[in-house]
């Protein structure tokens, strides 16, 4: 269960507070996503979040900005198709950092098989208000096909909430990335726990065949 | 004579074309400044500009984005007070890259003496439409004072054109950074040549005392 931050959707609450509650609720990976902030503020925020996550065992990824990731020695980056090309990001970050890649079409799912990315994020599974510059949603059917085509760990993002995360896992996803269903929840910890229970139940079903 | 690019002010002309004409006219340092572009496009543009400048001996700096500078192995970066802190940029870029810093107040001029930046840019000397998020302009008097306070090579930026570059050099600046007086000129090469002549005349006067 992968949390992608969105301060604008966090009901004015402190970023670290929301993230730590989500981690207590079962989030296992965090991506700091900031699109409107200047570089210095992004670095300062990343440092604070890294400090907050220290000791939790939950890795922190930075959206898009390899410079910010390097500056704070984050655990990696998540890049989209308009961000730094994967090969360059890998060269700058080295072999040990996590690099995740958004795939927005079935062609991109297949192209990503040529790259040593650590995971792919099928984006979006469903249209949302969180991210509006997206292509046609994959839907469950597209997610299922993407899962069958990729050689990488794969998660779904976009419209992932208590109604959808179970089916996304049932489609073959290894995980789900959640934004508003956690950061906009009145109680991010409880929301995370509920989502985690659904996800774990589906993963158990898959394991048991 | 330092050229800071602005594609929006370049009358629709190709970036490399404008820059190469400016270099033919005497520009000795180029900064690629892009504020609205995504990372992948910024890298692609930087690569093209670096290729265009190859063999000219004119270094290419990247505004703000250390990741882009690293991705294309640019000659350095220009950072402002809201960009990556100098010490981190130096660590990521190494000792041999050029790092220039904008200083927007007299306090920042003095603070920069504690840093091993390669130059400081007094910003703005005069208010312009090119960059609107600036503080109180230094004016010639402020520029003169900044020149007396800094231990670094220093240039003026903001409102630098044929009317002002001579006086800026007379104030003690080692150079001037120009945007619209070159990129918006009908003939960037001729405009650069004219500016260069004025600058060189003033530098000669200073040398001769």
Short mmCIF file of C-alpha atoms in Angstrom, two decimals:
data_model
loop_
_atom_site.label_atom_id
_atom_site.label_comp_id
_atom_site.label_asym_id
_atom_site.label_seq_id
_atom_site.Cartn_x
_atom_site.Cartn_y
_atom_site.Cartn_z
CA UNK A 1 0.00 0.00 0.00
CA UNK A 2 1.72 3.00 -1.47
CA UNK A 3 0.86 6.54 -0.36
CA UNK A 4 1.33 9.43 -2.79
CA UNK A 5 1.14 12.75 -0.98
CA UNK A 6 -0.97 15.71 -1.97
CA UNK A 7 -0.81 18.60 0.45
CA UNK A 8 -3.65 20.38 -1.34
CA UNK A 9 -5.98 17.49 -0.55
CA UNK A 10 -4.84 17.00 3.04
CA UNK A 11 -7.46 19.26 4.61
CA UNK A 12 -4.82 21.70 5.80
CA UNK A 13 -3.15 19.16 8.04
CA UNK A 14 0.57 18.89 8.48
CA UNK A 15 2.18 16.63 5.86
CA UNK A 16 4.27 14.59 8.31
CA UNK A 17 1.28 14.07 10.57
CA UNK A 18 -0.88 12.68 7.76
CA UNK A 19 1.94 10.49 6.44
CA UNK A 20 2.85 9.08 9.85
CA UNK A 21 -0.78 8.26 10.58
CA UNK A 22 -0.97 6.51 7.22
CA UNK A 23 2.18 4.55 8.04
CA UNK A 24 0.71 3.53 11.39
CA UNK A 25 -2.30 2.36 9.40
CA UNK A 26 -0.18 0.15 7.19
CA UNK A 27 1.29 2.21 4.33
CA UNK A 28 4.57 0.60 3.24
CA UNK A 29 5.91 3.12 0.67
CA UNK A 30 5.60 6.90 0.46
CA UNK A 31 6.02 9.22 -2.51
CA UNK A 32 6.41 12.94 -1.92
CA UNK A 33 4.71 14.65 -4.84
CA UNK A 34 4.96 18.43 -5.14
CA UNK A 35 4.25 20.24 -8.37
CA UNK A 36 4.00 23.89 -7.36
CA UNK A 37 6.81 24.35 -4.88
CA UNK A 38 10.27 25.85 -5.49
CA UNK A 39 13.37 23.70 -5.21
CA UNK A 40 14.52 24.95 -1.83
CA UNK A 41 11.13 24.41 -0.22
CA UNK A 42 10.83 20.97 -1.85
CA UNK A 43 14.18 19.95 -0.35
CA UNK A 44 13.22 21.31 3.08
CA UNK A 45 9.92 19.43 2.99
CA UNK A 46 11.64 16.25 1.81
CA UNK A 47 14.16 16.47 4.64
CA UNK A 48 11.39 16.86 7.20
CA UNK A 49 9.46 13.92 5.78
CA UNK A 50 12.57 11.75 5.64
CA UNK A 51 13.29 12.55 9.28
CA UNK A 52 9.69 11.74 10.19
CA UNK A 53 9.91 8.36 8.42
CA UNK A 54 13.29 7.45 9.91
CA UNK A 55 12.98 4.23 11.86
CA UNK A 56 9.66 3.22 10.30
CA UNK A 57 11.32 1.16 7.57
CA UNK A 58 9.07 2.84 5.02
CA UNK A 59 11.02 4.12 2.00
CA UNK A 60 10.54 7.68 0.76
CA UNK A 61 10.44 8.34 -2.98
CA UNK A 62 10.45 11.77 -4.62
CA UNK A 63 8.18 12.51 -7.55
CA UNK A 64 10.03 13.55 -10.70
CA UNK A 65 12.88 15.54 -9.13
CA UNK A 66 16.11 13.56 -9.10
CA UNK A 67 17.93 16.66 -7.76
CA UNK A 68 15.69 16.73 -4.70
CA UNK A 69 16.10 12.98 -4.21
CA UNK A 70 19.89 13.35 -4.37
CA UNK A 71 19.86 16.40 -2.11
CA UNK A 72 18.07 14.58 0.71
CA UNK A 73 19.38 11.08 -0.08
CA UNK A 74 15.86 9.77 -0.53
CA UNK A 75 15.29 6.09 -1.21
CA UNK A 76 14.45 6.78 -4.82
CA UNK A 77 12.22 8.56 -7.29
CA UNK A 78 8.99 8.02 -9.10
CA UNK A 79 9.16 9.26 -12.67
CA UNK A 80 6.49 9.76 -15.27
CA UNK A 81 6.74 9.71 -19.02
CA UNK A 82 7.45 13.50 -19.09
CA UNK A 83 10.10 13.32 -16.41
CA UNK A 84 13.77 12.42 -16.67
CA UNK A 85 14.30 9.41 -18.94
CA UNK A 86 14.83 6.24 -16.87
CA UNK A 87 18.39 5.54 -18.06
CA UNK A 88 19.59 8.98 -16.98
CA UNK A 89 17.81 8.77 -13.64
CA UNK A 90 19.43 5.39 -13.00
CA UNK A 91 22.86 6.73 -13.90
CA UNK A 92 22.48 9.70 -11.54
CA UNK A 93 20.94 7.74 -8.68
CA UNK A 94 23.03 4.60 -8.91
CA UNK A 95 21.98 0.95 -8.86
CA UNK A 96 20.66 0.84 -5.31
CA UNK A 97 17.94 3.49 -5.40
CA UNK A 98 14.33 2.67 -6.15
CA UNK A 99 13.01 3.97 -9.46
CA UNK A 100 9.35 3.58 -10.27
CA UNK A 101 7.79 4.53 -13.58
CA UNK A 102 4.27 5.55 -14.51
CA UNK A 103 2.90 3.77 -17.55
CA UNK A 104 -0.07 5.38 -19.21
CA UNK A 105 -0.65 3.17 -22.23
CA UNK A 106 -0.33 -0.54 -22.97
CA UNK A 107 2.62 0.29 -25.26
CA UNK A 108 4.38 1.93 -22.31
CA UNK A 109 3.73 -1.15 -20.18
CA UNK A 110 5.53 -3.25 -22.78
CA UNK A 111 8.32 -0.68 -23.35
CA UNK A 112 9.02 -0.66 -19.62
CA UNK A 113 9.97 -4.34 -19.84
CA UNK A 114 13.19 -3.20 -21.50
CA UNK A 115 14.08 -1.08 -18.45
CA UNK A 116 15.29 -2.19 -15.03
CA UNK A 117 12.71 -0.14 -13.18
CA UNK A 118 11.79 -1.34 -9.72
CA UNK A 119 8.07 -1.14 -10.35
CA UNK A 120 5.55 0.28 -12.79
CA UNK A 121 2.45 2.22 -11.83
CA UNK A 122 -0.51 1.81 -14.17
CA UNK A 123 -1.90 5.33 -14.38
CA UNK A 124 -4.73 5.96 -14.09
CA UNK A 125 -6.84 2.94 -13.32
CA UNK A 126 -9.76 5.33 -12.98
CA UNK A 127 -10.01 9.06 -13.71
CA UNK A 128 -9.70 11.30 -10.66
CA UNK A 129 -9.63 14.94 -9.72
CA UNK A 130 -6.20 14.45 -8.12
CA UNK A 131 -4.31 14.27 -11.38
CA UNK A 132 -5.99 15.66 -14.47
CA UNK A 133 -3.27 15.45 -17.14
CA UNK A 134 -3.85 11.74 -17.64
CA UNK A 135 -4.74 9.65 -20.66
CA UNK A 136 -7.63 7.18 -21.00
CA UNK A 137 -8.09 5.23 -17.76
CA UNK A 138 -7.09 1.57 -17.90
CA UNK A 139 -10.06 0.31 -15.91
CA UNK A 140 -9.95 -3.14 -14.34
CA UNK A 141 -9.73 -4.81 -17.74
CA UNK A 142 -6.72 -2.70 -18.77
CA UNK A 143 -5.07 -3.23 -15.41
CA UNK A 144 -5.52 -6.99 -15.76
CA UNK A 145 -3.94 -6.89 -19.23
CA UNK A 146 -1.06 -4.68 -17.97
CA UNK A 147 -0.42 -7.13 -15.14
CA UNK A 148 -0.19 -9.96 -17.66
CA UNK A 149 2.19 -8.02 -19.92
CA UNK A 150 4.68 -6.58 -17.43
CA UNK A 151 7.71 -8.31 -15.99
CA UNK A 152 7.87 -5.78 -13.12
CA UNK A 153 6.09 -5.42 -9.81
CA UNK A 154 3.02 -3.40 -10.71
CA UNK A 155 0.63 -1.16 -8.87
CA UNK A 156 -2.49 0.68 -9.86
CA UNK A 157 -3.00 4.38 -9.25
CA UNK A 158 -6.01 6.59 -9.84
CA UNK A 159 -9.33 6.14 -8.12
CA UNK A 160 -7.94 3.65 -5.63
CA UNK A 161 -10.16 3.57 -2.55
CA UNK A 162 -12.08 1.12 -0.39
CA UNK A 163 -14.41 0.36 -3.31
CA UNK A 164 -11.64 -0.43 -5.77
CA UNK A 165 -8.42 -1.63 -4.12
CA UNK A 166 -9.63 -5.20 -3.65
CA UNK A 167 -10.55 -5.63 -7.30
CA UNK A 168 -7.26 -3.99 -8.36
CA UNK A 169 -5.34 -6.63 -6.42
CA UNK A 170 -7.64 -9.31 -7.82
CA UNK A 171 -6.72 -8.06 -11.31
CA UNK A 172 -3.13 -9.06 -10.60
CA UNK A 173 -1.63 -5.86 -9.17
CA UNK A 174 1.05 -6.34 -6.55
CA UNK A 175 -0.02 -3.17 -4.81
CA UNK A 176 -2.05 -0.02 -5.06
CA UNK A 177 -1.11 3.64 -4.81
CA UNK A 178 -3.54 5.77 -2.90
CA UNK A 179 -3.86 9.55 -2.66
CA UNK A 180 -7.13 11.14 -1.56
CA UNK A 181 -8.63 8.01 0.04
CA UNK A 182 -5.94 8.44 2.67
CA UNK A 183 -4.82 12.09 2.70
CA UNK A 184 -8.36 13.46 2.54
CA UNK A 185 -9.75 10.99 5.08
CA UNK A 186 -10.92 12.45 8.39
CA UNK A 187 -8.71 9.84 10.06
CA UNK A 188 -5.85 8.78 7.77
CA UNK A 189 -4.78 5.96 10.08
CA UNK A 190 -8.20 4.31 10.18
CA UNK A 191 -8.65 4.83 6.46
CA UNK A 192 -5.28 3.18 5.84
CA UNK A 193 -6.09 0.28 8.12
CA UNK A 194 -9.36 -0.36 6.31
CA UNK A 195 -7.68 -0.26 2.91
CA UNK A 196 -4.87 -2.48 4.14
CA UNK A 197 -7.32 -5.09 5.40
CA UNK A 198 -9.03 -5.25 2.02
CA UNK A 199 -5.70 -5.43 0.19
CA UNK A 200 -4.28 -8.11 2.48
CA UNK A 201 -7.44 -10.22 2.16
CA UNK A 202 -7.15 -10.15 -1.63
CA UNK A 203 -3.44 -10.90 -1.53
CA UNK A 204 -4.17 -13.86 0.76
CA UNK A 205 -6.81 -15.13 -1.66
CA UNK A 206 -4.30 -14.96 -4.51
CA UNK A 207 -1.66 -16.74 -2.48
CA UNK A 208 -4.08 -19.51 -1.60
CA UNK A 209 -5.02 -19.73 -5.29
CA UNK B 1 28.61 39.29 -21.47
CA UNK B 2 26.27 36.67 -20.14
CA UNK B 3 23.12 35.62 -21.99
CA UNK B 4 20.13 34.31 -20.05
CA UNK B 5 17.64 32.68 -22.37
CA UNK B 6 13.93 33.36 -22.48
CA UNK B 7 12.11 31.51 -25.22
CA UNK B 8 8.94 33.49 -24.58
CA UNK B 9 10.75 36.72 -25.47
CA UNK B 10 12.60 35.33 -28.48
CA UNK B 11 10.00 36.34 -31.06
CA UNK B 12 9.20 32.73 -31.90
CA UNK B 13 12.70 32.03 -33.13
CA UNK B 14 14.56 28.83 -32.54
CA UNK B 15 16.48 28.87 -29.25
CA UNK B 16 19.76 27.56 -30.67
CA UNK B 17 19.62 30.03 -33.52
CA UNK B 18 19.22 33.02 -31.19
CA UNK B 19 21.92 31.76 -28.83
CA UNK B 20 24.44 31.04 -31.58
CA UNK B 21 23.89 34.47 -33.10
CA UNK B 22 24.44 35.98 -29.67
CA UNK B 23 27.65 33.98 -29.28
CA UNK B 24 28.83 35.17 -32.68
CA UNK B 25 28.13 38.68 -31.41
CA UNK B 26 30.32 38.18 -28.35
CA UNK B 27 28.34 36.43 -25.62
CA UNK B 28 30.77 34.46 -23.42
CA UNK B 29 28.44 32.58 -21.06
CA UNK B 30 24.93 31.18 -21.58
CA UNK B 31 22.30 30.26 -19.04
CA UNK B 32 19.34 28.13 -20.11
CA UNK B 33 16.39 29.34 -18.08
CA UNK B 34 13.09 27.45 -18.34
CA UNK B 35 10.36 27.79 -15.76
CA UNK B 36 7.32 26.18 -17.41
CA UNK B 37 8.72 23.10 -19.08
CA UNK B 38 8.65 19.51 -17.85
CA UNK B 39 11.85 17.70 -16.91
CA UNK B 40 12.12 15.56 -20.02
CA UNK B 41 11.65 18.52 -22.37
CA UNK B 42 14.12 20.61 -20.34
CA UNK B 43 16.75 17.89 -20.70
CA UNK B 44 16.09 17.55 -24.43
CA UNK B 45 16.40 21.31 -24.91
CA UNK B 46 19.54 21.44 -22.82
CA UNK B 47 21.12 18.65 -24.87
CA UNK B 48 20.34 20.48 -28.09
CA UNK B 49 21.77 23.74 -26.78
CA UNK B 50 24.87 22.02 -25.45
CA UNK B 51 25.44 20.42 -28.85
CA UNK B 52 24.95 23.78 -30.55
CA UNK B 53 27.52 25.42 -28.24
CA UNK B 54 30.07 22.63 -28.61
CA UNK B 55 33.30 24.03 -29.98
CA UNK B 56 32.43 27.64 -29.22
CA UNK B 57 34.19 27.60 -25.85
CA UNK B 58 31.11 29.22 -24.30
CA UNK B 59 29.97 27.43 -21.12
CA UNK B 60 26.34 26.45 -20.67
CA UNK B 61 24.71 26.86 -17.27
CA UNK B 62 21.28 25.57 -16.27
CA UNK B 63 18.94 27.72 -14.22
CA UNK B 64 17.92 26.14 -10.90
CA UNK B 65 17.75 22.49 -11.98
CA UNK B 66 20.78 20.54 -10.81
CA UNK B 67 19.16 17.33 -12.11
CA UNK B 68 19.01 18.75 -15.63
CA UNK B 69 22.60 20.00 -15.36
CA UNK B 70 23.76 16.54 -14.26
CA UNK B 71 21.67 14.81 -16.92
CA UNK B 72 23.31 16.75 -19.77
CA UNK B 73 26.69 17.31 -18.09
CA UNK B 74 26.29 21.07 -18.39
CA UNK B 75 29.11 23.35 -17.27
CA UNK B 76 27.19 24.36 -14.18
CA UNK B 77 24.10 25.92 -12.74
CA UNK B 78 22.78 29.30 -11.78
CA UNK B 79 20.81 29.18 -8.56
CA UNK B 80 18.60 31.72 -6.88
CA UNK B 81 17.73 32.14 -3.24
CA UNK B 82 14.70 29.83 -3.62
CA UNK B 83 16.62 27.13 -5.44
CA UNK B 84 18.82 24.37 -4.06
CA UNK B 85 21.09 25.66 -1.25
CA UNK B 86 24.61 26.29 -2.56
CA UNK B 87 26.35 23.69 -0.38
CA UNK B 88 24.11 20.88 -1.64
CA UNK B 89 24.46 21.98 -5.25
CA UNK B 90 28.25 21.99 -4.86
CA UNK B 91 28.21 18.54 -3.32
CA UNK B 92 26.09 17.13 -6.15
CA UNK B 93 27.95 18.89 -8.96
CA UNK B 94 31.48 18.53 -7.65
CA UNK B 95 34.26 21.09 -7.38
CA UNK B 96 34.77 21.71 -11.09
CA UNK B 97 31.34 22.90 -12.16
CA UNK B 98 30.40 26.57 -12.27
CA UNK B 99 27.85 27.68 -9.69
CA UNK B 100 26.50 31.20 -9.84
CA UNK B 101 24.17 32.66 -7.25
CA UNK B 102 21.60 35.44 -7.48
CA UNK B 103 21.79 37.96 -4.65
CA UNK B 104 18.73 40.10 -4.14
CA UNK B 105 19.64 42.12 -1.07
CA UNK B 106 22.82 43.63 0.35
CA UNK B 107 22.67 41.05 3.15
CA UNK B 108 22.72 38.29 0.56
CA UNK B 109 25.73 39.90 -1.12
CA UNK B 110 27.60 39.69 2.18
CA UNK B 111 26.31 36.18 3.02
CA UNK B 112 27.58 34.94 -0.34
CA UNK B 113 31.12 35.81 0.76
CA UNK B 114 30.97 32.75 2.99
CA UNK B 115 30.30 30.51 -0.04
CA UNK B 116 32.67 29.39 -2.76
CA UNK B 117 30.32 30.41 -5.55
CA UNK B 118 31.94 31.19 -8.88
CA UNK B 119 30.08 34.46 -9.30
CA UNK B 120 27.18 36.42 -7.89
CA UNK B 121 24.49 38.11 -9.96
CA UNK B 122 23.03 41.26 -8.45
CA UNK B 123 19.33 40.92 -9.20
CA UNK B 124 17.73 43.08 -10.34
CA UNK B 125 19.74 46.17 -11.14
CA UNK B 126 16.56 47.57 -12.64
CA UNK B 127 13.00 46.23 -12.65
CA UNK B 128 11.98 44.44 -15.82
CA UNK B 129 9.07 42.57 -17.31
CA UNK B 130 11.30 39.52 -17.82
CA UNK B 131 11.34 38.49 -14.18
CA UNK B 132 8.64 39.85 -11.94
CA UNK B 133 9.20 38.00 -8.64
CA UNK B 134 12.09 40.27 -7.69
CA UNK B 135 12.74 42.50 -4.72
CA UNK B 136 13.67 46.21 -4.76
CA UNK B 137 16.03 46.96 -7.64
CA UNK B 138 19.61 47.76 -6.64
CA UNK B 139 20.05 50.61 -9.10
CA UNK B 140 23.54 51.80 -9.99
CA UNK B 141 24.18 52.93 -6.41
CA UNK B 142 23.27 49.53 -4.99
CA UNK B 143 25.28 47.76 -7.65
CA UNK B 144 28.31 49.92 -6.80
CA UNK B 145 27.93 49.05 -3.12
CA UNK B 146 27.48 45.33 -3.90
CA UNK B 147 30.64 45.42 -6.01
CA UNK B 148 32.54 46.91 -3.08
CA UNK B 149 31.18 44.29 -0.64
CA UNK B 150 31.60 41.06 -2.58
CA UNK B 151 34.70 38.94 -2.85
CA UNK B 152 33.32 37.20 -5.95
CA UNK B 153 33.19 38.04 -9.61
CA UNK B 154 29.94 39.96 -9.93
CA UNK B 155 27.49 40.72 -12.69
CA UNK B 156 24.38 42.81 -12.88
CA UNK B 157 21.10 41.48 -14.22
CA UNK B 158 17.78 43.20 -14.84
CA UNK B 159 17.32 46.05 -17.27
CA UNK B 160 20.72 45.54 -18.85
CA UNK B 161 20.72 46.99 -22.37
CA UNK B 162 22.69 49.42 -24.52
CA UNK B 163 21.64 52.30 -22.23
CA UNK B 164 22.77 50.64 -19.03
CA UNK B 165 25.56 48.10 -19.54
CA UNK B 166 28.33 50.69 -19.70
CA UNK B 167 27.36 52.29 -16.41
CA UNK B 168 26.96 48.85 -14.80
CA UNK B 169 30.55 48.03 -15.69
CA UNK B 170 31.61 51.49 -14.51
CA UNK B 171 29.95 50.70 -11.17
CA UNK B 172 32.45 47.88 -10.73
CA UNK B 173 30.63 44.90 -12.21
CA UNK B 174 32.82 42.31 -13.91
CA UNK B 175 30.09 41.53 -16.37
CA UNK B 176 26.44 41.93 -17.21
CA UNK B 177 23.69 39.41 -17.81
CA UNK B 178 21.35 40.26 -20.63
CA UNK B 179 18.00 38.79 -21.57
CA UNK B 180 15.59 40.76 -23.75
CA UNK B 181 18.15 43.22 -25.15
CA UNK B 182 19.54 40.22 -27.01
CA UNK B 183 16.81 37.58 -27.33
CA UNK B 184 14.15 40.11 -28.36
CA UNK B 185 16.44 42.02 -30.72
CA UNK B 186 15.57 41.83 -34.42
CA UNK B 187 19.19 40.80 -34.98
CA UNK B 188 20.66 39.13 -31.87
CA UNK B 189 24.17 39.10 -33.32
CA UNK B 190 24.26 42.81 -34.04
CA UNK B 191 22.63 43.61 -30.72
CA UNK B 192 25.27 41.49 -28.96
CA UNK B 193 28.09 43.14 -30.86
CA UNK B 194 26.84 46.59 -29.90
CA UNK B 195 26.54 45.64 -26.24
CA UNK B 196 29.94 43.98 -26.29
CA UNK B 197 31.58 47.09 -27.70
CA UNK B 198 30.12 49.23 -24.92
CA UNK B 199 31.13 46.69 -22.26
CA UNK B 200 34.66 46.28 -23.61
CA UNK B 201 35.15 50.06 -23.80
CA UNK B 202 34.19 50.41 -20.14
CA UNK B 203 36.37 47.46 -19.12
CA UNK B 204 39.29 49.07 -20.99
CA UNK B 205 38.70 52.36 -19.18
CA UNK B 206 38.79 50.56 -15.83
CA UNK B 207 41.93 48.70 -16.74
CA UNK B 208 43.63 51.93 -17.75
CA UNK B 209 42.43 53.50 -14.50
#
